[in-house]
Amino acid sequence: MAKQPKINEQKHQSRMQKLKDKVDERIANAQQEKGLLIVITGNGKGKTTSGFGTVLRAVGHGLSASVVQFIKGDWDCGERNILEKCGVNFTVMATGFTWDTQDKTTDIAAAEKAWQVSERLLKDKTINVVLLDELTYMIAYKYLNLGTVIQAINNRPTHQHVIITGRGCHRQLIELADTVSEVQPIKHAFDSGIKAQQGIDY
Ligand code: ATP
Ligand code: MG
């Protein structure tokens, strides 16, 4: 009985060594350096927070980052309050009032204005990370032209990272991206009648 754990330990060690060899081999093979296109999509909670988390990570390493938010509201954004103090520039589409009126012409004009800022960022070699928060909807609603967006992403500086968040990301952007994560909803507090919580939901 006393010897049994030892055999198991040897087995475990050899299994872990094999795993380590495989991981080491994959790390050794991944030598390419390039700016990544990252897409965080899906219906679950965590897309924008993931985008901001990456911006924070980049800024923590001394990289420069800019954020464009394709959102209609002008809600207080916790991440903005802190990231602006760290030199991260924010552009918010924020058509505000039109959320109620659903004025399509005003919405398109606002989307185009925010996109113009995005295009400038996507040409700027001094910006290491660009977060295009909720961009997916602008393409889904056809407020922005998919081809124009893809062209700007393709022509960006080689080492610039771009993060796109939002539900229902267009297939062509998913194909173009280097890393794509789909956040799946299992549960959300809102469905149990709990209102959006400051510091958690915004
Ligand atoms: P977060 O900003 O928390 O990372 P998100 O970007 O994944 O969320 P969005 O679709 O942009 O999600 O929605 C923003 C707001 O809606 C947040 O307050 C978030 O908590 C809430 N939300 C996200 N997913 C769901 C869901 N499945 N059901 C209800 N509310 C949700
Ligand atoms: Mg979001």
CSV table of C-alpha atoms and ligand atoms in Angstrom, one decimal:
chain,number,residue,atom,x,y,z
A,1,MET,CA,0.0,0.0,0.0
A,2,ALA,CA,2.8,2.4,0.9
A,3,LYS,CA,4.4,2.0,-2.5
A,4,GLN,CA,1.3,2.9,-4.5
A,5,PRO,CA,1.6,6.7,-4.2
A,6,LYS,CA,5.2,6.6,-5.4
A,7,ILE,CA,4.2,4.8,-8.7
A,8,ASN,CA,1.4,7.3,-9.1
A,9,GLU,CA,3.9,10.1,-8.5
A,10,GLN,CA,6.2,8.8,-11.1
A,11,LYS,CA,3.4,8.4,-13.6
A,12,HIS,CA,2.3,12.0,-12.8
A,13,GLN,CA,5.8,13.3,-13.2
A,14,SER,CA,6.2,11.6,-16.6
A,15,ARG,CA,2.8,12.8,-17.8
A,16,MET,CA,3.6,16.4,-16.7
A,17,GLN,CA,7.0,16.3,-18.4
A,18,LYS,CA,5.4,15.2,-21.7
A,19,LEU,CA,2.9,18.0,-21.4
A,20,LYS,CA,5.7,20.5,-20.6
A,21,ASP,CA,7.7,19.2,-23.6
A,22,LYS,CA,4.7,19.8,-25.9
A,23,VAL,CA,4.1,23.3,-24.5
A,24,ASP,CA,7.8,24.2,-24.7
A,25,GLU,CA,7.8,23.0,-28.4
A,26,ARG,CA,4.8,25.2,-29.2
A,27,ILE,CA,6.4,28.2,-27.4
A,28,ALA,CA,9.6,27.7,-29.4
A,29,ASN,CA,7.7,27.5,-32.7
A,30,ALA,CA,5.7,30.7,-32.0
A,31,GLN,CA,8.4,33.2,-32.9
A,32,GLN,CA,6.4,35.6,-35.1
A,33,GLU,CA,5.8,39.2,-33.9
A,34,LYS,CA,3.0,41.2,-35.3
A,35,GLY,CA,0.2,43.5,-34.3
A,36,LEU,CA,-2.9,41.4,-33.5
A,37,LEU,CA,-6.5,41.8,-34.5
A,38,ILE,CA,-8.5,40.5,-31.6
A,39,VAL,CA,-12.3,40.0,-31.6
A,40,ILE,CA,-14.3,39.5,-28.5
A,41,THR,CA,-17.9,38.7,-29.5
A,42,GLY,CA,-20.9,36.6,-28.3
A,43,ASN,CA,-23.9,37.2,-26.1
A,44,GLY,CA,-22.4,36.8,-22.7
A,45,LYS,CA,-21.1,39.5,-20.3
A,46,GLY,CA,-17.3,40.2,-20.5
A,47,LYS,CA,-16.5,41.6,-24.0
A,48,THR,CA,-15.9,45.3,-23.1
A,49,THR,CA,-14.3,44.5,-19.8
A,50,SER,CA,-11.9,42.2,-21.6
A,51,GLY,CA,-11.1,44.9,-24.1
A,52,PHE,CA,-10.4,47.4,-21.3
A,53,GLY,CA,-8.4,44.8,-19.4
A,54,THR,CA,-6.1,44.4,-22.4
A,55,VAL,CA,-5.8,48.2,-22.7
A,56,LEU,CA,-4.8,48.3,-19.1
A,57,ARG,CA,-2.3,45.5,-19.5
A,58,ALA,CA,-0.7,47.3,-22.5
A,59,VAL,CA,-0.6,50.7,-20.7
A,60,GLY,CA,1.0,48.9,-17.7
A,61,HIS,CA,3.9,47.9,-20.0
A,62,GLY,CA,4.3,51.5,-21.2
A,63,LEU,CA,2.5,51.0,-24.5
A,64,SER,CA,0.2,53.7,-25.8
A,65,ALA,CA,-3.5,53.0,-26.3
A,66,SER,CA,-6.6,54.8,-27.6
A,67,VAL,CA,-10.3,53.9,-27.2
A,68,VAL,CA,-13.2,54.5,-29.6
A,69,GLN,CA,-16.7,53.6,-28.2
A,70,PHE,CA,-19.5,53.1,-30.7
A,71,ILE,CA,-22.2,53.4,-28.1
A,72,LYS,CA,-25.2,55.6,-28.1
A,73,GLY,CA,-25.4,56.5,-24.4
A,74,ASP,CA,-23.1,58.8,-22.4
A,75,TRP,CA,-23.1,56.7,-19.3
A,76,ASP,CA,-20.3,57.1,-16.7
A,77,CYS,CA,-17.6,54.6,-17.7
A,78,GLY,CA,-15.5,53.4,-14.8
A,79,GLU,CA,-12.6,52.4,-17.0
A,80,ARG,CA,-12.5,55.8,-18.7
A,81,ASN,CA,-12.2,57.5,-15.4
A,82,ILE,CA,-9.0,55.7,-14.6
A,83,LEU,CA,-7.5,55.1,-18.1
A,84,GLU,CA,-7.7,58.8,-19.1
A,85,LYS,CA,-5.5,59.6,-16.2
A,86,CYS,CA,-3.0,57.1,-17.7
A,87,GLY,CA,-2.9,59.0,-21.0
A,88,VAL,CA,-5.5,56.8,-22.9
A,89,ASN,CA,-7.5,58.9,-25.3
A,90,PHE,CA,-11.2,58.3,-25.5
A,91,THR,CA,-13.7,59.0,-28.3
A,92,VAL,CA,-17.3,58.2,-27.5
A,93,MET,CA,-19.9,58.2,-30.3
A,94,ALA,CA,-22.6,59.1,-27.7
A,95,THR,CA,-25.5,60.4,-29.8
A,96,GLY,CA,-27.3,60.3,-26.5
A,97,PHE,CA,-30.7,61.8,-27.2
A,98,THR,CA,-31.2,59.8,-30.4
A,99,TRP,CA,-31.3,56.6,-28.4
A,100,ASP,CA,-34.9,57.6,-27.7
A,101,THR,CA,-35.7,59.1,-31.1
A,102,GLN,CA,-34.0,56.4,-33.2
A,103,ASP,CA,-33.0,58.9,-35.7
A,104,LYS,CA,-31.1,56.9,-38.3
A,105,THR,CA,-29.5,59.8,-40.1
A,106,THR,CA,-28.1,61.3,-36.9
A,107,ASP,CA,-26.9,57.8,-35.9
A,108,ILE,CA,-25.1,57.3,-39.2
A,109,ALA,CA,-23.5,60.7,-39.0
A,110,ALA,CA,-22.3,60.0,-35.4
A,111,ALA,CA,-20.9,56.6,-36.4
A,112,GLU,CA,-19.1,58.1,-39.3
A,113,LYS,CA,-17.6,60.8,-37.1
A,114,ALA,CA,-16.4,58.2,-34.6
A,115,TRP,CA,-15.0,56.1,-37.5
A,116,GLN,CA,-13.0,59.1,-38.8
A,117,VAL,CA,-11.2,59.2,-35.5
A,118,SER,CA,-10.7,55.4,-35.7
A,119,GLU,CA,-9.2,55.7,-39.2
A,120,ARG,CA,-6.8,58.3,-37.9
A,121,LEU,CA,-5.7,56.0,-35.1
A,122,LEU,CA,-5.3,53.1,-37.5
A,123,LYS,CA,-2.8,55.1,-39.4
A,124,ASP,CA,-0.9,56.4,-36.3
A,125,LYS,CA,2.3,54.5,-35.7
A,126,THR,CA,2.6,56.0,-32.2
A,127,ILE,CA,-0.5,54.2,-31.0
A,128,ASN,CA,0.2,50.6,-30.0
A,129,VAL,CA,-3.3,49.4,-29.1
A,130,VAL,CA,-6.6,50.6,-30.5
A,131,LEU,CA,-9.9,49.4,-28.8
A,132,LEU,CA,-12.9,49.7,-31.1
A,133,ASP,CA,-15.6,49.0,-28.5
A,134,GLU,CA,-19.0,47.9,-29.9
A,135,LEU,CA,-17.9,48.4,-33.5
A,136,THR,CA,-19.7,45.2,-34.6
A,137,TYR,CA,-23.1,46.8,-34.4
A,138,MET,CA,-22.1,49.6,-36.8
A,139,ILE,CA,-21.4,47.0,-39.4
A,140,ALA,CA,-24.5,44.9,-38.6
A,141,TYR,CA,-26.7,48.0,-38.9
A,142,LYS,CA,-24.8,49.0,-42.1
A,143,TYR,CA,-23.9,52.4,-40.5
A,144,LEU,CA,-20.3,51.7,-41.6
A,145,ASN,CA,-19.1,50.0,-44.7
A,146,LEU,CA,-17.4,46.6,-44.0
A,147,GLY,CA,-14.9,47.0,-46.8
A,148,THR,CA,-13.8,50.4,-45.5
A,149,VAL,CA,-13.3,49.0,-42.0
A,150,ILE,CA,-11.4,45.9,-43.3
A,151,GLN,CA,-9.2,48.1,-45.5
A,152,ALA,CA,-8.2,50.4,-42.6
A,153,ILE,CA,-7.4,47.4,-40.4
A,154,ASN,CA,-5.3,45.8,-43.1
A,155,ASN,CA,-3.4,48.9,-43.8
A,156,ARG,CA,-2.6,49.8,-40.2
A,157,PRO,CA,1.0,49.9,-38.9
A,158,THR,CA,2.4,46.3,-38.7
A,159,HIS,CA,2.9,46.3,-35.0
A,160,GLN,CA,-0.4,47.9,-34.0
A,161,HIS,CA,-2.9,45.8,-32.0
A,162,VAL,CA,-6.6,46.2,-32.6
A,163,ILE,CA,-9.4,44.9,-30.4
A,164,ILE,CA,-13.0,44.8,-31.6
A,165,THR,CA,-15.8,44.0,-29.2
A,166,GLY,CA,-19.5,43.5,-29.7
A,167,ARG,CA,-22.2,40.9,-30.3
A,168,GLY,CA,-22.7,39.3,-33.7
A,169,CYS,CA,-19.3,40.1,-35.2
A,170,HIS,CA,-19.3,39.9,-39.0
A,171,ARG,CA,-17.9,36.6,-40.4
A,172,GLN,CA,-15.3,38.5,-42.5
A,173,LEU,CA,-13.9,40.2,-39.4
A,174,ILE,CA,-13.8,36.9,-37.6
A,175,GLU,CA,-11.9,35.4,-40.5
A,176,LEU,CA,-9.4,38.3,-40.6
A,177,ALA,CA,-8.7,38.3,-36.9
A,178,ASP,CA,-5.8,36.5,-35.3
A,179,THR,CA,-7.6,35.8,-32.0
A,180,VAL,CA,-11.3,35.4,-31.6
A,181,SER,CA,-13.2,34.7,-28.4
A,182,GLU,CA,-16.9,34.1,-28.1
A,183,VAL,CA,-18.3,34.9,-24.6
A,184,GLN,CA,-21.2,32.5,-23.9
A,185,PRO,CA,-24.0,33.5,-21.5
A,186,ILE,CA,-24.7,30.9,-18.9
A,187,LYS,CA,-26.5,33.2,-16.5
A,188,HIS,CA,-26.9,37.0,-16.1
A,189,ALA,CA,-28.0,38.7,-12.9
A,190,PHE,CA,-30.2,41.1,-15.0
A,191,ASP,CA,-32.5,38.1,-15.9
A,192,SER,CA,-33.2,37.7,-12.2
A,193,GLY,CA,-34.3,41.3,-12.0
A,194,ILE,CA,-31.0,42.8,-10.6
A,195,LYS,CA,-30.2,46.2,-12.1
A,196,ALA,CA,-26.9,47.1,-13.6
A,197,GLN,CA,-24.4,47.5,-10.8
A,198,GLN,CA,-21.9,50.4,-10.6
A,199,GLY,CA,-18.3,49.1,-10.8
A,200,ILE,CA,-19.5,45.8,-12.3
A,201,ASP,CA,-21.7,46.6,-15.3
A,202,TYR,CA,-20.4,50.1,-16.1
B,1,ATP,P1,-19.2,44.2,-20.1
B,1,ATP,O1,-19.2,45.7,-20.4
B,1,ATP,O2,-19.8,44.0,-18.7
B,1,ATP,O3,-18.0,43.5,-20.4
B,1,ATP,P2,-20.3,43.2,-22.5
B,1,ATP,O4,-19.4,44.2,-23.2
B,1,ATP,O5,-19.9,41.8,-22.7
B,1,ATP,O6,-20.4,43.6,-21.0
B,1,ATP,P3,-22.6,44.4,-23.8
B,1,ATP,O7,-23.4,43.6,-24.8
B,1,ATP,O8,-21.7,45.4,-24.4
B,1,ATP,O9,-21.8,43.4,-22.9
B,1,ATP,O10,-23.6,45.0,-22.8
B,1,ATP,C1,-23.2,45.9,-21.9
B,1,ATP,C2,-24.0,45.9,-20.6
B,1,ATP,O11,-25.0,44.9,-20.7
B,1,ATP,C3,-23.2,45.5,-19.4
B,1,ATP,O12,-23.8,46.3,-18.3
B,1,ATP,C4,-23.4,44.1,-19.2
B,1,ATP,O13,-23.4,43.7,-17.8
B,1,ATP,C5,-24.8,43.9,-19.7
B,1,ATP,N1,-24.9,42.5,-20.3
B,1,ATP,C6,-24.0,41.9,-21.0
B,1,ATP,N2,-24.4,40.7,-21.3
B,1,ATP,C7,-25.7,40.5,-20.9
B,1,ATP,C8,-26.7,39.5,-20.9
B,1,ATP,N3,-26.4,38.3,-21.5
B,1,ATP,N4,-27.9,39.8,-20.3
B,1,ATP,C9,-28.1,40.9,-19.7
B,1,ATP,N5,-27.2,42.0,-19.7
B,1,ATP,C10,-26.0,41.8,-20.2
B,2,MG,MG,-19.7,45.8,-24.4
